[in-house]
Amino acid sequence: MDEPLVERMRPFGETIFAEMTRLAVETDSVNLGQGFPDTDGPRSLIDAAAHHIRDGVNQYPPGLGRPELRRAVAADRSRRFGLDHDPDTEVYITVGATAGIAAGVLGLVEPGDEVVLFEPMYDSYAAVIAMAGGVRRPVTLRPGPDGRFTFDPDELRAAVGPRTRMIIVNTPHNPTGTVFTRAELGVIADVCAEHDVIVLTDEVYEHLTFDGAEHVPPATLPGMRERTLSISSVGKTFSVTAWKTGWVMGPAALVRAVRTVNQFLTFTANGALQLAIADAITAEADWVRAQRDALQAKRDRLAAGLRSAGFDVQRSQGTYFVMADIRPLGFDDGIELARALPRTAGVAAVPAQVLYDDQDAGRHLVRFAFCKQDKVLDEAVDRLTRAFAP
Ligand SMILES: *Cc1c(COP(=O)(O)O)cnc(C)c1O
């Protein structure tokens, strides 16, 4: 048979992530490629989920999501950021942020519409833009003298025009770790107002910022609430990435667009987990802060180790990731190096190039995850140091 996959999805067939995972397993490598923690979330959260399942919360929850979770999400957003949402019309529970992002793009982007986003870009964005028949217009984030990635406002202004329907803003940003400042978001807000563009945010790392960097939801900027669909989820916040429970928040019309599509994609998300999360959002706030502090220390630990192994490590202010420049080690192709590393060093990482349209911008960068136990990070550093010892 000829390739049965629809043409618009063919560029998304075999991902480097699958290849890297396979290689890591074959070579018994320390896997710092995949962005999930190797320790569990808070005990009370996990016990509550088990309890609700045993207690019979096992049928379809309401289409919008459990009211307990919608109310908890709205109250949390109001308390932390002063953003008020009606839990009955402006908050909607999805199967992870991934489903919210997909339904948001499918429900709001017409074929031929342009979607501006920042590269390196989280891999699901390009795929769902393609599903919608949209056209992606990446703006490249580049490291400044301090190693922090940011964008050139003129490049953003040049990318946005009459065909632009949406801008996707991921802050804190995977994979660079950049937490967008109020000033940077102000540039985005001005461009959106000028061209009447919808903003879709991905804030799944909203709690995981370091060195006191403040997470600013784009919807809090003047004039932005009415054009912004804000998306977050529980996986990264509570170290339960398998739970796939997220939410979209925004003006009722935008949320309705997401819901109209999503009722035919996943319909609802797991009700028992929703009940457990509703309580944990307030009850486990201290756990989340402790986790954030632990991750900051892990970032420092891995960054120092990578530096001593010879990498040039960029500045990460949040998320699970650091970007490392491989050129000081004498390499210039991250895909080649990432393919070789499991065999030569026994460590797996992700070549950042696959997250860029501009291949040259990402060629020399490799992403490492630090959301792992200290002994795992230390083992990875030992192996890399030995592999690159002069
Ligand atoms: C992990 C991740 C997601 C996926 O979130 P889920 O809630 O698991 O669907 C979305 N966006 C970014 C940037 C991520 O890193």
XYZ file of C-alpha atoms and ligand atoms in Angstrom:
405
model
C 0.000 0.000 0.000
C 1.132 3.575 -0.596
C 1.677 5.640 2.545
C -1.836 5.796 4.013
C -1.147 8.748 6.349
C -2.716 12.045 5.246
C -0.206 14.278 3.544
C -0.374 17.134 6.050
C 0.766 14.815 8.849
C 3.612 13.099 6.998
C 6.304 15.431 8.333
C 5.314 14.305 11.833
C 5.723 10.541 11.335
C 8.810 9.347 13.216
C 9.924 11.645 15.998
C 13.448 11.911 17.296
C 11.994 11.442 20.786
C 10.923 7.870 19.994
C 14.294 7.152 18.417
C 16.185 8.554 21.418
C 14.089 6.573 23.882
C 14.706 3.364 21.950
C 18.440 4.081 21.827
C 18.506 4.878 25.541
C 16.868 1.546 26.381
C 19.103 -0.454 24.004
C 22.266 1.049 25.476
C 21.088 1.186 29.113
C 21.733 4.928 29.063
C 20.837 7.518 31.671
C 17.872 9.131 29.945
C 17.878 12.913 30.321
C 15.939 13.199 27.081
C 12.460 12.668 28.417
C 10.829 15.399 30.459
C 9.197 13.518 33.289
C 10.194 13.159 36.951
C 11.428 9.857 38.402
C 9.775 10.461 41.777
C 6.063 10.569 42.687
C 3.722 13.464 43.329
C 2.282 14.335 46.787
C 1.002 11.355 48.777
C -2.356 12.963 49.623
C -3.067 13.538 45.932
C -2.373 9.942 44.995
C -4.296 8.549 47.978
C -7.272 10.794 47.170
C -7.377 9.584 43.561
C -7.300 5.940 44.689
C -9.997 6.694 47.249
C -12.326 8.337 44.708
C -11.945 5.410 42.299
C -12.711 2.893 45.069
C -15.569 5.125 46.159
C -17.310 4.811 42.781
C -16.321 7.971 40.888
C -15.989 5.962 37.686
C -18.536 7.297 35.198
C -18.441 10.251 32.810
C -18.047 13.530 34.648
C -19.962 16.581 33.329
C -18.824 17.729 29.884
C -17.234 20.885 31.276
C -15.344 18.927 33.948
C -16.086 18.365 37.637
C -17.443 21.605 39.165
C -15.123 21.091 42.193
C -12.063 21.350 39.938
C -13.412 24.212 37.836
C -14.110 26.175 41.014
C -10.671 25.329 42.450
C -8.917 26.409 39.234
C -10.879 29.671 39.072
C -10.239 30.460 42.755
C -6.510 29.762 42.391
C -6.220 31.961 39.308
C -8.069 34.750 41.059
C -6.003 34.523 44.242
C -2.589 34.378 42.577
C -3.106 36.676 39.601
C -6.314 38.623 40.155
C -7.847 37.049 37.046
C -11.503 36.210 37.630
C -13.238 33.485 35.649
C -16.762 32.135 35.867
C -16.221 28.430 36.618
C -19.375 27.552 34.654
C -18.570 29.281 31.362
C -14.918 30.348 31.420
C -13.101 27.258 32.733
C -13.064 23.921 30.931
C -11.262 20.701 31.897
C -9.347 18.770 29.226
C -7.263 15.588 28.877
C -4.026 17.381 29.697
C -2.855 20.658 28.275
C -2.230 18.751 25.038
C -5.953 18.267 24.330
C -6.702 21.895 25.245
C -4.022 23.135 22.859
C -5.226 20.845 20.065
C -8.896 21.760 20.491
C -7.990 25.453 20.799
C -6.082 25.484 17.526
C -8.651 23.296 15.728
C -11.527 25.414 17.005
C -10.054 28.833 16.261
C -7.706 28.537 13.251
C -9.163 28.333 9.729
C -7.260 26.616 6.909
C -4.727 29.134 5.585
C -4.678 31.218 8.769
C -1.232 31.970 10.132
C -0.149 31.046 13.651
C 2.874 32.852 15.100
C 4.887 30.998 17.724
C 8.338 31.027 19.247
C 10.964 28.485 18.272
C 12.349 26.215 19.590
C 8.710 25.089 19.855
C 7.056 22.340 21.867
C 6.418 19.591 19.349
C 2.624 19.399 19.555
C 2.123 22.985 18.308
C 3.428 22.396 14.787
C 1.430 19.169 14.506
C -1.926 20.657 15.541
C -1.400 23.711 13.337
C -0.901 21.259 10.463
C -4.061 19.345 11.469
C -6.005 22.613 11.313
C -4.531 23.433 7.892
C -2.902 26.533 9.385
C 0.485 27.985 8.508
C 3.109 28.332 11.245
C 5.259 31.454 11.437
C 8.039 30.883 13.964
C 9.949 33.711 15.631
C 13.343 32.486 16.817
C 14.403 32.800 20.451
C 18.147 33.399 20.757
C 20.405 33.524 23.815
C 21.563 36.968 24.872
C 24.942 37.703 26.469
C 23.568 36.361 29.787
C 22.635 33.022 28.145
C 18.888 33.702 28.485
C 16.821 33.123 25.352
C 14.583 35.921 24.114
C 13.120 37.332 20.899
C 13.799 40.419 18.826
C 10.642 42.593 18.939
C 11.177 43.599 15.312
C 11.187 39.951 14.234
C 7.898 39.447 16.074
C 6.368 42.541 14.467
C 7.530 41.327 11.046
C 5.972 37.882 11.594
C 2.511 39.197 12.517
C 0.273 40.529 9.767
C -3.232 40.497 8.296
C -3.244 36.692 7.941
C -2.257 36.083 11.564
C -5.048 34.493 13.557
C -3.210 33.357 16.682
C -0.013 33.659 18.679
C 1.039 30.752 20.880
C 2.974 31.832 23.967
C 4.601 29.175 26.142
C 5.857 30.640 29.410
C 7.848 29.320 31.269
C 9.233 28.087 27.964
C 10.147 24.518 27.105
C 12.970 23.889 26.132
C 14.857 27.151 26.831
C 13.626 27.726 30.401
C 12.886 31.372 29.621
C 10.215 32.988 31.782
C 8.839 35.845 29.701
C 8.994 39.192 31.470
C 6.175 41.677 31.696
C 8.065 43.861 29.204
C 8.401 41.024 26.683
C 4.735 40.136 27.087
C 3.914 43.830 26.632
C 5.497 43.721 23.174
C 3.381 40.668 22.351
C 0.248 42.347 23.741
C 0.795 45.463 21.600
C 1.213 43.407 18.435
C -1.902 41.368 19.244
C -4.014 44.457 19.846
C -2.778 46.080 16.645
C -3.670 43.054 14.492
C -6.606 41.714 16.530
C -4.925 38.370 17.168
C -6.001 35.592 19.566
C -3.410 34.448 22.109
C -3.175 30.833 23.194
C -0.912 30.328 26.202
C 0.780 27.208 27.468
C 1.534 27.706 31.169
C 2.091 24.097 32.251
C 5.303 25.132 34.085
C 3.656 28.130 35.797
C 4.788 26.972 39.262
C 8.287 25.897 38.257
C 10.250 29.160 38.090
C 13.654 29.718 39.699
C 15.738 32.470 41.289
C 12.555 34.366 42.095
C 11.566 34.758 38.434
C 7.882 35.681 38.387
C 5.436 33.828 36.155
C 3.276 36.447 34.456
C 0.174 35.032 32.756
C -0.165 36.850 29.414
C -3.893 37.351 30.155
C -2.965 39.740 32.997
C -1.584 42.366 30.612
C -3.855 45.312 29.775
C -6.303 44.437 26.997
C -5.255 40.795 26.879
C -7.873 38.991 28.934
C -10.554 39.256 26.247
C -8.338 37.773 23.539
C -6.452 35.120 25.510
C -7.092 31.417 25.984
C -4.913 30.371 28.939
C -3.962 26.713 29.263
C -2.354 24.826 32.123
C -2.333 21.364 33.595
C -1.470 19.267 36.585
C 1.246 16.981 35.216
C 4.322 19.143 35.749
C 3.046 20.972 38.845
C 2.460 17.800 40.848
C 4.907 15.394 39.156
C 2.068 13.267 37.782
C 2.649 13.508 34.039
C 0.545 10.396 33.357
C -2.578 11.996 34.801
C -3.284 14.064 31.695
C -5.618 16.539 33.334
C -5.550 20.151 32.216
C -7.723 23.211 31.827
C -8.411 26.119 29.525
C -9.513 29.493 30.863
C -10.692 32.544 28.992
C -13.649 34.511 27.702
C -16.753 32.330 27.266
C -16.690 32.543 23.452
C -13.113 31.247 23.212
C -13.752 28.502 25.774
C -16.902 27.505 23.868
C -14.824 27.095 20.687
C -12.497 24.694 22.515
C -15.405 22.797 23.987
C -17.200 22.461 20.648
C -14.189 20.682 19.167
C -13.134 18.751 22.242
C -16.537 17.184 22.877
C -15.772 15.067 19.783
C -12.103 14.430 20.543
C -12.031 13.210 24.146
C -15.430 14.435 25.442
C -14.420 14.360 29.120
C -11.368 13.755 31.310
C -10.991 11.364 34.277
C -13.403 12.422 37.044
C -11.698 10.768 40.039
C -8.411 12.506 39.237
C -10.245 15.813 38.856
C -11.670 15.507 42.372
C -8.265 14.688 43.843
C -6.616 17.614 42.042
C -9.335 20.036 43.158
C -8.239 19.518 46.782
C -4.496 19.383 46.097
C -4.421 22.809 44.413
C -4.725 24.455 47.820
C -3.811 21.610 50.197
C -0.479 20.832 48.528
C 0.713 24.358 47.736
C 3.668 23.848 50.125
C 4.629 20.625 48.342
C 4.673 22.528 45.051
C 6.935 25.241 46.488
C 9.305 22.617 47.896
C 9.340 20.853 44.528
C 10.172 24.122 42.801
C 13.108 24.693 45.172
C 14.304 21.120 44.673
C 14.177 21.577 40.890
C 16.160 24.807 41.125
C 18.895 22.901 42.995
C 18.759 20.136 40.370
C 19.130 22.703 37.612
C 22.234 24.041 39.355
C 23.592 20.544 39.898
C 23.183 19.465 36.281
C 24.303 22.804 34.814
C 27.517 22.750 36.881
C 28.153 19.151 35.852
C 27.555 19.829 32.168
C 29.899 22.824 32.354
C 32.616 20.751 33.950
C 32.141 18.160 31.190
C 32.800 20.923 28.643
C 29.365 22.125 27.508
C 28.392 25.769 27.393
C 25.166 25.796 29.427
C 22.501 28.417 28.704
C 20.470 30.142 31.406
C 17.249 28.359 32.403
C 14.808 30.237 34.673
C 12.191 27.505 34.890
C 10.699 24.227 33.561
C 12.510 20.859 33.655
C 15.189 21.734 31.107
C 18.520 23.321 30.308
C 19.923 23.893 26.858
C 23.591 23.116 26.273
C 25.798 24.382 23.461
C 27.945 21.540 22.129
C 30.475 23.638 20.202
C 33.056 24.006 23.002
C 33.376 20.194 22.845
C 34.230 20.382 19.160
C 30.824 19.319 17.798
C 28.432 21.339 15.669
C 25.557 18.988 14.844
C 23.258 18.224 17.783
C 21.349 15.487 15.973
C 24.573 13.637 15.203
C 25.824 14.059 18.760
C 22.509 13.038 20.365
C 22.428 9.901 18.173
C 26.002 9.033 19.206
C 25.821 9.909 22.929
C 23.959 6.799 24.152
C 26.679 4.544 22.711
C 29.709 6.731 23.359
C 28.732 8.087 26.782
C 25.683 6.146 27.992
C 23.547 9.288 28.223
C 20.479 10.289 26.188
C 19.438 13.890 25.423
C 17.253 15.625 22.844
C 18.735 17.571 19.932
C 17.038 20.974 19.977
C 17.225 21.280 16.199
C 14.075 19.161 15.804
C 12.152 21.925 17.619
C 13.151 24.602 15.085
C 12.128 25.415 11.514
C 15.344 27.440 11.235
C 17.715 24.477 11.386
C 20.814 26.621 11.739
C 19.499 28.350 14.863
C 19.219 25.074 16.774
C 21.936 22.921 15.236
C 24.449 23.299 18.070
C 21.998 22.912 20.973
C 21.006 19.861 22.985
C 18.289 19.755 25.651
C 18.885 17.990 28.974
C 16.139 17.291 31.559
C 17.047 17.795 35.224
C 13.752 16.554 36.772
C 15.543 13.415 37.984
C 16.965 12.125 41.273
C 20.340 13.629 42.201
C 22.088 10.279 41.877
C 20.753 9.971 38.313
C 21.999 13.466 37.414
C 25.390 12.701 38.997
C 25.698 9.451 37.070
C 24.932 11.263 33.803
C 27.552 13.915 34.563
C 30.155 11.261 35.500
C 29.541 9.446 32.245
C 29.717 12.616 30.143
C 32.847 13.795 31.911
C 34.546 10.457 31.266
C 33.416 10.401 27.620
C 34.765 13.894 26.910
C 37.893 13.767 29.095
C 40.808 15.081 27.040
C 4.546 18.553 29.104
C 4.075 19.703 28.277
C 2.740 19.753 27.822
C 1.790 18.610 27.992
O 0.994 18.745 29.097
P -0.081 17.601 29.437
O -0.883 18.202 30.505
O 0.675 16.386 29.846
O -0.855 17.347 28.183
C 2.339 20.883 27.130
N 3.188 21.892 26.882
C 4.473 21.862 27.283
C 5.359 23.013 26.975
C 4.961 20.756 27.984
O 6.244 20.700 28.340
